Short mmCIF file of C-alpha atoms in Angstrom, two decimals:
data_model
loop_
_atom_site.label_atom_id
_atom_site.label_comp_id
_atom_site.label_asym_id
_atom_site.label_seq_id
_atom_site.Cartn_x
_atom_site.Cartn_y
_atom_site.Cartn_z
CA UNK A 1 129.73 -74.92 40.62
CA UNK A 2 132.37 -77.17 39.06
CA UNK A 3 133.10 -77.30 35.33
CA UNK A 4 131.93 -79.98 32.95
CA UNK A 5 132.41 -83.61 33.86
CA UNK A 6 132.32 -86.57 31.52
CA UNK A 7 128.99 -88.27 31.11
CA UNK A 8 129.04 -92.01 31.78
CA UNK A 9 128.35 -94.46 28.95
CA UNK A 10 130.53 -95.22 26.02
CA UNK A 11 128.78 -94.20 22.86
CA UNK A 12 127.07 -90.83 22.60
CA UNK A 13 124.05 -89.55 24.01
CA UNK A 14 120.47 -88.58 24.15
CA UNK A 15 116.97 -88.63 25.42
CA UNK A 16 113.33 -87.77 25.27
CA UNK A 17 109.65 -87.54 24.42
CA UNK A 18 106.12 -87.98 25.83
CA UNK A 19 104.57 -90.40 23.46
CA UNK A 20 103.52 -93.89 24.21
CA UNK A 21 103.50 -95.65 20.91
CA UNK A 22 102.52 -99.22 20.17
CA UNK A 23 104.74 -98.92 17.15
CA UNK A 24 104.91 -101.77 14.73
CA UNK A 25 108.14 -103.57 15.43
CA UNK A 26 108.97 -104.34 11.84
CA UNK A 27 111.67 -106.87 11.48
CA UNK A 28 114.95 -105.57 10.26
CA UNK A 29 116.91 -107.03 7.40
CA UNK A 30 120.20 -108.45 8.63
CA UNK A 31 122.93 -109.38 6.20
CA UNK A 32 121.33 -111.04 3.19
CA UNK A 33 118.28 -112.20 5.12
CA UNK A 34 115.07 -110.18 5.08
CA UNK A 35 111.85 -110.67 7.02
CA UNK A 36 108.77 -108.78 8.13
CA UNK A 37 106.45 -108.99 11.10
CA UNK A 38 103.26 -107.47 12.41
CA UNK A 39 102.76 -104.90 15.15
CA UNK A 40 104.06 -105.38 18.68
CA UNK A 41 107.10 -107.27 19.92
CA UNK A 42 108.74 -109.40 17.27
CA UNK A 43 111.50 -111.92 16.95
CA UNK A 44 114.84 -110.83 15.47
CA UNK A 45 114.98 -110.84 11.68
CA UNK A 46 116.35 -113.73 9.74
CA UNK A 47 116.02 -116.49 12.31
CA UNK A 48 118.80 -118.41 14.06
CA UNK A 49 122.36 -117.52 13.23
CA UNK A 50 121.72 -113.91 12.16
CA UNK A 51 124.82 -111.91 12.97
CA UNK A 52 123.13 -108.60 13.76
CA UNK A 53 119.54 -109.27 14.92
CA UNK A 54 118.02 -105.79 15.17
CA UNK A 55 114.31 -105.10 15.67
CA UNK A 56 112.86 -101.80 14.41
CA UNK A 57 110.66 -99.76 16.75
CA UNK A 58 109.06 -96.38 16.12
CA UNK A 59 109.71 -93.90 18.93
CA UNK A 60 107.59 -90.94 17.82
CA UNK A 61 106.84 -88.49 15.06
CA UNK A 62 108.09 -85.01 15.89
CA UNK A 63 110.05 -82.20 14.23
CA UNK A 64 111.88 -81.84 10.92
CA UNK A 65 115.43 -80.86 9.93
CA UNK A 66 116.88 -82.17 13.18
CA UNK A 67 120.29 -82.84 14.71
CA UNK A 68 121.86 -82.32 18.19
CA UNK A 69 121.56 -86.04 18.89
CA UNK A 70 122.72 -87.94 21.96
CA UNK A 71 121.93 -91.03 24.00
CA UNK A 72 122.30 -90.23 27.71
CA UNK A 73 120.56 -90.86 31.00
CA UNK A 74 118.71 -87.55 31.34
CA UNK A 75 116.55 -88.55 34.32
CA UNK A 76 119.01 -90.79 36.21
CA UNK A 77 116.81 -93.87 36.03
CA UNK A 78 119.56 -96.16 34.78
CA UNK A 79 118.70 -96.35 31.08
CA UNK A 80 119.46 -94.10 28.14
CA UNK A 81 117.17 -91.49 26.68
CA UNK A 82 117.14 -89.86 23.22
CA UNK A 83 118.01 -86.16 22.86
CA UNK A 84 117.31 -84.45 19.53
CA UNK A 85 116.57 -80.93 18.33
CA UNK A 86 115.41 -78.93 15.31
CA UNK A 87 117.68 -76.47 13.53
CA UNK A 88 117.29 -73.16 15.37
CA UNK A 89 114.19 -74.51 17.09
CA UNK A 90 112.84 -76.98 19.61
CA UNK A 91 114.88 -79.60 21.50
CA UNK A 92 113.24 -82.63 23.09
CA UNK A 93 114.29 -85.58 25.16
CA UNK A 94 112.48 -88.86 24.79
CA UNK A 95 112.35 -90.88 27.99
CA UNK A 96 112.93 -94.58 27.44
CA UNK A 97 110.37 -96.71 29.29
CA UNK A 98 110.38 -99.66 26.90
CA UNK A 99 111.17 -100.44 23.27
CA UNK A 100 107.70 -99.28 22.17
CA UNK A 101 107.14 -96.73 24.93
CA UNK A 102 109.02 -93.43 24.87
CA UNK A 103 107.74 -90.31 26.61
CA UNK A 104 108.39 -86.94 24.96
CA UNK A 105 109.60 -84.02 27.10
CA UNK A 106 110.66 -80.50 26.21
CA UNK A 107 114.28 -79.46 26.71
CA UNK A 108 113.88 -75.96 25.32
CA UNK A 109 113.29 -73.62 22.39
CA UNK A 110 115.41 -71.51 20.05
CA UNK A 111 118.49 -73.73 19.86
CA UNK A 112 121.41 -71.61 18.63
CA UNK A 113 122.71 -74.17 16.16
CA UNK A 114 122.27 -75.92 12.83
CA UNK A 115 122.92 -79.64 13.37
CA UNK A 116 125.56 -79.55 16.11
CA UNK A 117 124.69 -80.33 19.71
CA UNK A 118 126.02 -82.54 22.49
CA UNK A 119 124.90 -83.64 25.94
CA UNK A 120 127.21 -83.33 28.95
CA UNK A 121 127.17 -82.10 32.53
CA UNK A 122 128.04 -78.45 31.93
CA UNK A 123 127.75 -77.12 35.50
CA UNK A 124 129.05 -80.13 37.43
CA UNK A 125 125.87 -80.81 39.38
CA UNK A 126 125.64 -84.43 38.27
CA UNK A 127 122.80 -83.91 35.78
CA UNK A 128 123.17 -84.10 32.00
CA UNK A 129 122.71 -80.75 30.25
CA UNK A 130 122.52 -79.91 26.53
CA UNK A 131 124.92 -77.71 24.53
CA UNK A 132 123.63 -76.51 21.15
CA UNK A 133 125.94 -73.97 19.55
CA UNK A 134 125.37 -70.50 21.04
CA UNK A 135 122.96 -71.88 23.63
CA UNK A 136 123.03 -74.37 26.45
CA UNK A 137 120.16 -75.82 28.43
CA UNK A 138 120.56 -76.62 32.12
CA UNK A 139 118.90 -79.74 33.49
CA UNK A 140 117.15 -78.54 36.65
CA UNK A 141 117.27 -81.99 38.24
CA UNK A 142 113.55 -82.39 37.55
CA UNK A 143 113.61 -83.01 33.80
CA UNK A 144 110.20 -84.68 33.69
CA UNK A 145 108.48 -81.69 35.31
CA UNK A 146 109.39 -78.93 32.89
CA UNK A 147 111.86 -77.53 30.33
CA UNK A 148 115.52 -76.93 31.03
CA UNK A 149 116.89 -73.45 31.80
CA UNK A 150 118.18 -71.74 28.64
CA UNK A 151 121.41 -69.68 28.55
CA UNK A 152 123.39 -67.89 25.83
CA UNK A 153 127.09 -68.81 25.88
CA UNK A 154 128.63 -66.50 23.26
CA UNK A 155 129.94 -69.32 21.06
CA UNK A 156 129.64 -69.59 17.26
CA UNK A 157 126.33 -69.78 15.41
CA UNK A 158 125.15 -72.25 12.75
CA UNK A 159 127.32 -75.09 14.03
CA UNK A 160 127.26 -78.37 12.14
CA UNK A 161 129.41 -80.16 14.74
CA UNK A 162 129.68 -79.92 18.54
CA UNK A 163 132.07 -82.35 20.28
CA UNK A 164 132.77 -82.58 24.02
CA UNK A 165 136.45 -83.21 24.81
CA UNK A 166 139.19 -82.05 27.17
CA UNK A 167 141.19 -79.74 24.87
CA UNK A 168 143.37 -77.92 27.41
CA UNK A 169 144.31 -80.95 29.50
CA UNK A 170 142.81 -79.75 32.78
CA UNK A 171 140.73 -82.91 33.24
CA UNK A 172 137.42 -81.21 32.48
CA UNK A 173 135.36 -81.22 29.33
CA UNK A 174 135.40 -78.38 26.83
CA UNK A 175 133.26 -78.13 23.68
CA UNK A 176 134.72 -78.08 20.16
CA UNK A 177 132.49 -76.46 17.53
CA UNK A 178 132.68 -76.08 13.77
CA UNK A 179 130.82 -74.17 11.07
CA UNK A 180 131.80 -73.50 7.47
CA UNK A 181 130.65 -69.91 8.07
CA UNK A 182 132.56 -69.07 11.26
CA UNK A 183 135.35 -71.65 11.48
CA UNK A 184 136.60 -74.18 13.99
CA UNK A 185 136.80 -73.18 17.67
CA UNK A 186 136.86 -74.67 21.11
CA UNK A 187 135.08 -73.29 24.14
CA UNK A 188 136.35 -73.42 27.70
CA UNK A 189 133.53 -73.53 30.19
CA UNK A 190 133.96 -70.96 33.00
CA UNK A 191 133.35 -71.64 36.69
CA UNK A 192 129.92 -70.08 36.22
CA UNK A 193 128.78 -71.38 32.82
CA UNK A 194 125.71 -69.15 32.90
CA UNK A 195 127.95 -66.35 31.65
CA UNK A 196 129.89 -66.08 28.41
CA UNK A 197 132.33 -68.88 27.61
CA UNK A 198 135.95 -68.51 26.52
CA UNK A 199 136.08 -69.06 22.74
CA UNK A 200 139.45 -70.00 21.21
CA UNK A 201 140.07 -70.13 17.46
CA UNK A 202 141.61 -73.29 16.00
CA UNK A 203 141.39 -72.70 12.24
CA UNK A 204 139.03 -72.57 9.25
CA UNK A 205 136.06 -74.90 9.11
CA UNK A 206 134.23 -77.01 6.56
CA UNK A 207 130.52 -77.83 6.59
CA UNK A 208 131.10 -80.82 8.86
CA UNK A 209 134.02 -83.07 9.72
CA UNK A 210 134.93 -83.22 13.41
CA UNK A 211 131.95 -85.12 14.75
CA UNK A 212 131.04 -87.32 16.37
CA UNK A 213 134.46 -88.31 17.81
CA UNK A 214 137.04 -86.33 15.84
CA UNK A 215 139.01 -85.07 18.84
CA UNK A 216 141.85 -87.22 20.22
CA UNK A 217 145.59 -87.70 20.57
CA UNK A 218 146.78 -88.27 17.00
CA UNK A 219 150.51 -87.76 17.53
CA UNK A 220 150.95 -89.63 20.80
CA UNK A 221 152.07 -86.65 22.88
CA UNK A 222 149.24 -86.90 25.38
CA UNK A 223 147.01 -84.00 24.34
CA UNK A 224 143.88 -83.59 22.21
CA UNK A 225 144.25 -82.91 18.49
CA UNK A 226 141.39 -82.41 16.00
CA UNK A 227 140.79 -84.22 12.70
CA UNK A 228 139.04 -82.33 9.90
CA UNK A 229 138.40 -84.44 6.78
CA UNK A 230 141.64 -83.90 4.81
CA UNK A 231 144.03 -83.26 7.66
CA UNK A 232 144.38 -82.54 11.35
CA UNK A 233 145.12 -79.71 13.73
CA UNK A 234 147.99 -80.41 16.09
CA UNK A 235 147.61 -79.03 19.61
CA UNK A 236 151.18 -77.78 19.70
CA UNK A 237 151.25 -76.31 23.21
CA UNK A 238 148.99 -78.97 24.73
CA UNK A 239 146.63 -76.30 26.02
CA UNK A 240 144.70 -75.42 22.89
CA UNK A 241 146.23 -71.98 22.46
CA UNK A 242 148.48 -72.84 19.49
CA UNK A 243 147.62 -75.10 16.55
CA UNK A 244 149.44 -76.42 13.47
CA UNK A 245 147.53 -77.69 10.43
CA UNK A 246 148.70 -80.87 8.66
CA UNK A 247 147.01 -81.53 5.30
CA UNK A 248 148.01 -85.19 4.98
CA UNK A 249 144.85 -87.31 5.29
CA UNK A 250 143.46 -88.59 1.95
CA UNK A 251 139.82 -88.07 2.97
CA UNK A 252 137.16 -85.57 1.98
CA UNK A 253 135.33 -85.18 -1.31
CA UNK A 254 134.16 -82.52 -3.81
CA UNK A 255 130.56 -81.45 -4.34
CA UNK A 256 127.96 -79.12 -2.94
CA UNK A 257 129.26 -79.61 0.60
CA UNK A 258 132.95 -80.30 -0.01
CA UNK A 259 134.91 -82.37 2.50
CA UNK A 260 131.90 -82.99 4.72
CA UNK A 261 132.62 -86.16 6.66
CA UNK A 262 131.97 -87.93 9.95
CA UNK A 263 135.05 -88.97 11.93
CA UNK A 264 135.90 -91.26 14.85
CA UNK A 265 139.37 -91.51 16.40
CA UNK A 266 140.38 -94.86 17.88
CA UNK A 267 143.04 -97.57 17.59
CA UNK A 268 141.61 -99.73 14.81
CA UNK A 269 144.56 -102.07 14.26
CA UNK A 270 145.49 -102.44 17.93
CA UNK A 271 149.05 -101.24 17.52
CA UNK A 272 148.85 -98.67 20.30
CA UNK A 273 148.31 -95.46 18.32
CA UNK A 274 145.25 -93.52 17.20
CA UNK A 275 143.76 -94.21 13.77
CA UNK A 276 140.71 -92.55 12.18
CA UNK A 277 137.48 -94.02 10.83
CA UNK A 278 135.70 -91.70 8.38
CA UNK A 279 132.59 -91.73 6.18
CA UNK A 280 131.50 -89.30 3.45
CA UNK A 281 128.45 -87.20 4.38
CA UNK A 282 126.33 -84.80 2.34
CA UNK A 283 127.42 -86.54 -0.84
CA UNK A 284 125.44 -87.77 -3.85
CA UNK A 285 124.23 -91.37 -4.00
CA UNK A 286 126.78 -93.79 -5.36
CA UNK A 287 129.77 -91.72 -4.24
CA UNK A 288 129.82 -92.31 -0.52
CA UNK A 289 132.77 -94.11 1.04
CA UNK A 290 133.62 -95.60 4.41
CA UNK A 291 137.30 -95.98 5.18
CA UNK A 292 139.85 -95.82 7.92
CA UNK A 293 143.23 -94.18 7.98
CA UNK A 294 146.15 -96.01 9.53
CA UNK A 295 148.49 -93.85 11.58
CA UNK A 296 151.53 -95.34 9.87
CA UNK A 297 154.24 -93.62 11.90
CA UNK A 298 152.22 -93.34 15.11
CA UNK A 299 152.70 -89.58 15.14
CA UNK A 300 150.24 -88.40 12.51
CA UNK A 301 152.97 -87.79 9.96
CA UNK A 302 151.78 -90.40 7.46
CA UNK A 303 148.31 -91.85 6.95
CA UNK A 304 147.46 -94.91 4.86
CA UNK A 305 143.90 -95.23 3.56
CA UNK A 306 142.21 -98.59 4.14
CA UNK A 307 138.85 -99.08 2.43
CA UNK A 308 135.80 -100.34 4.30
CA UNK A 309 133.15 -99.73 1.60
CA UNK A 310 132.53 -97.62 -1.50
CA UNK A 311 129.74 -96.61 -3.92
CA UNK A 312 127.34 -95.91 -1.06
CA UNK A 313 124.87 -93.09 -0.49
CA UNK A 314 124.98 -90.06 1.78
CA UNK A 315 126.53 -91.51 4.94
CA UNK A 316 125.41 -88.85 7.41
CA UNK A 317 125.88 -91.05 10.48
CA UNK A 318 128.89 -92.69 12.09
CA UNK A 319 128.92 -94.81 15.21
CA UNK A 320 131.73 -97.17 16.18
CA UNK A 321 130.96 -99.88 18.72
CA UNK A 322 131.21 -103.62 19.36
CA UNK A 323 127.82 -104.51 17.88
CA UNK A 324 128.42 -108.29 17.80
CA UNK A 325 130.10 -108.65 21.19
CA UNK A 326 133.34 -110.17 19.91
CA UNK A 327 135.60 -107.58 21.55
CA UNK A 328 136.51 -105.39 18.57
CA UNK A 329 134.93 -102.23 17.11
CA UNK A 330 132.49 -102.44 14.20
CA UNK A 331 131.21 -99.50 12.13
CA UNK A 332 127.62 -98.35 11.71
CA UNK A 333 126.36 -95.81 9.17
CA UNK A 334 123.09 -95.03 7.43
CA UNK A 335 122.16 -93.24 4.24
CA UNK A 336 120.74 -89.75 4.53
CA UNK A 337 118.96 -87.00 2.59
CA UNK A 338 121.15 -86.84 -0.51
CA UNK A 339 120.40 -90.40 -1.54
CA UNK A 340 120.62 -94.12 -0.95
CA UNK A 341 122.38 -96.99 -2.71
CA UNK A 342 119.58 -99.55 -2.58
CA UNK A 343 117.21 -100.50 -5.42
CA UNK A 344 115.41 -97.43 -6.71
CA UNK A 345 117.41 -95.24 -4.36
CA UNK A 346 116.31 -97.04 -1.20
CA UNK A 347 118.13 -95.96 1.94
CA UNK A 348 120.29 -98.57 3.59
CA UNK A 349 121.56 -98.83 7.15
CA UNK A 350 124.88 -100.69 7.34
CA UNK A 351 127.06 -102.38 9.88
CA UNK A 352 130.55 -103.22 8.67
CA UNK A 353 131.81 -106.04 10.83
CA UNK A 354 135.48 -105.88 11.78
CA UNK A 355 136.02 -109.46 10.62
CA UNK A 356 139.66 -109.90 11.58
CA UNK A 357 139.54 -107.60 14.63
CA UNK A 358 142.24 -105.30 13.26
CA UNK A 359 140.59 -103.52 10.37
CA UNK A 360 142.16 -105.72 7.70
CA UNK A 361 138.89 -107.28 6.56
CA UNK A 362 135.32 -105.97 6.79
CA UNK A 363 132.03 -107.83 6.25
CA UNK A 364 129.04 -105.74 5.16
CA UNK A 365 125.62 -106.27 6.75
CA UNK A 366 122.48 -104.37 5.71
CA UNK A 367 120.41 -104.12 8.89
CA UNK A 368 117.62 -101.95 7.45
CA UNK A 369 116.55 -101.06 3.90
CA UNK A 370 113.70 -99.07 2.41
CA UNK A 371 112.30 -95.60 2.99
CA UNK A 372 113.81 -94.89 6.41
CA UNK A 373 116.36 -92.10 6.11
CA UNK A 374 119.14 -92.09 8.70
CA UNK A 375 120.80 -88.86 9.83
CA UNK A 376 123.02 -88.15 12.87
CA UNK A 377 122.25 -91.55 14.39
CA UNK A 378 123.87 -92.66 17.64
CA UNK A 379 124.56 -96.02 19.26
CA UNK A 380 124.72 -97.20 22.87
CA UNK A 381 123.18 -99.79 25.19
CA UNK A 382 119.78 -98.12 25.56
CA UNK A 383 118.01 -100.84 27.53
CA UNK A 384 120.92 -102.03 29.67
CA UNK A 385 120.95 -105.59 28.37
CA UNK A 386 124.64 -105.63 27.49
CA UNK A 387 124.55 -105.03 23.73
CA UNK A 388 124.64 -101.91 21.55
CA UNK A 389 121.41 -100.46 20.15
CA UNK A 390 120.88 -97.68 17.59
CA UNK A 391 118.64 -94.60 17.55
CA UNK A 392 118.24 -92.26 14.60
CA UNK A 393 115.88 -90.01 12.64
CA UNK A 394 115.75 -88.35 9.21
CA UNK A 395 116.76 -84.85 8.11
CA UNK A 396 113.70 -84.51 5.90
CA UNK A 397 110.96 -85.99 8.03
CA UNK A 398 109.79 -86.62 11.58
CA UNK A 399 110.03 -90.37 12.27
CA UNK A 400 112.37 -91.31 15.13
CA UNK A 401 113.52 -94.95 15.15
CA UNK A 402 114.98 -97.30 17.75
CA UNK A 403 116.80 -100.39 16.48
CA UNK A 404 116.93 -102.82 19.37
CA UNK A 405 119.86 -105.21 19.30
CA UNK A 406 118.54 -108.68 20.18
CA UNK A 407 121.98 -110.27 20.31
CA UNK A 408 121.39 -111.26 23.94
#
């Protein structure tokens, strides 16, 4: 079998669950406008002219202390499904059949990971599989009929981050993993991925900081480097066998989980080089920041911090996508288990609109506020209507949510 191939669809992955729920589609607060509605389908919040008209749907109640999130087409039916798993435990995929109808299916048990997990085609058979730290789960091609096949891969345990990327430049996906216990590594998938994978050391790790999109070409030399909160690892030989650490990014933070962040590499200011968007995760309420770092020399030698927002809660989600359809990337994050910045500690879900299209000016929109905790959320066009939706869940709790973008 061939090695891993990229999964189609722009923004991260997922799938799954047998539960048909007539969940109350409670209207979401967008910008300064707030509204509520009864059960069933509902109009977008705020009425005409709302910039980000999201509608809240409940997918299911299942699990606790979950991560390993993706939005991917698990069953090849043309829409995206929700993949999510418990720490060291059960992984499910929730089959999307409609905004209030998701069917829960079992991926497997005994996931060898903490929070980290990613969906990709590991064995090259055209079906999306699941990698979760020391384990991977093979999609048999009949995902609705039974669980995936479980294999041990020999990678590192207790991963907080798993990221799929081509590290060695051979045109096929590898998996980058990080744990504050065992460090930062990348794994090359062998021709037969059912055996042990090649594990290559990059450097020391922090609790979290390379996900969800912290692997990319930061110095413009055509290979994949890795950002890690306060600096970046340069892929000096282009094949992932030699790395140089550069501690020159003014990110990170102190606290119980120091320097835990979420990162996304992309060209924010449209000048042709790779910049970094970053949010503070696992941080106390009132201390969370969202910012981006301009690649000032285009080679990763000097980074200039540009603020997006400050004095937020625990921003344990990052998704970058064109949520308003104006052709530039906006930033989504939500407040997680360590606290929110709303009244009385309410958790807020934010979109920061890229108002000038180049990261020079950001407009804040609160798209959800209240008791819903967001953790490891992902964004993609779930229903195939041409706009970007959001799926998330809590760390402490079991409620999985789908925010349907009603822009179109």
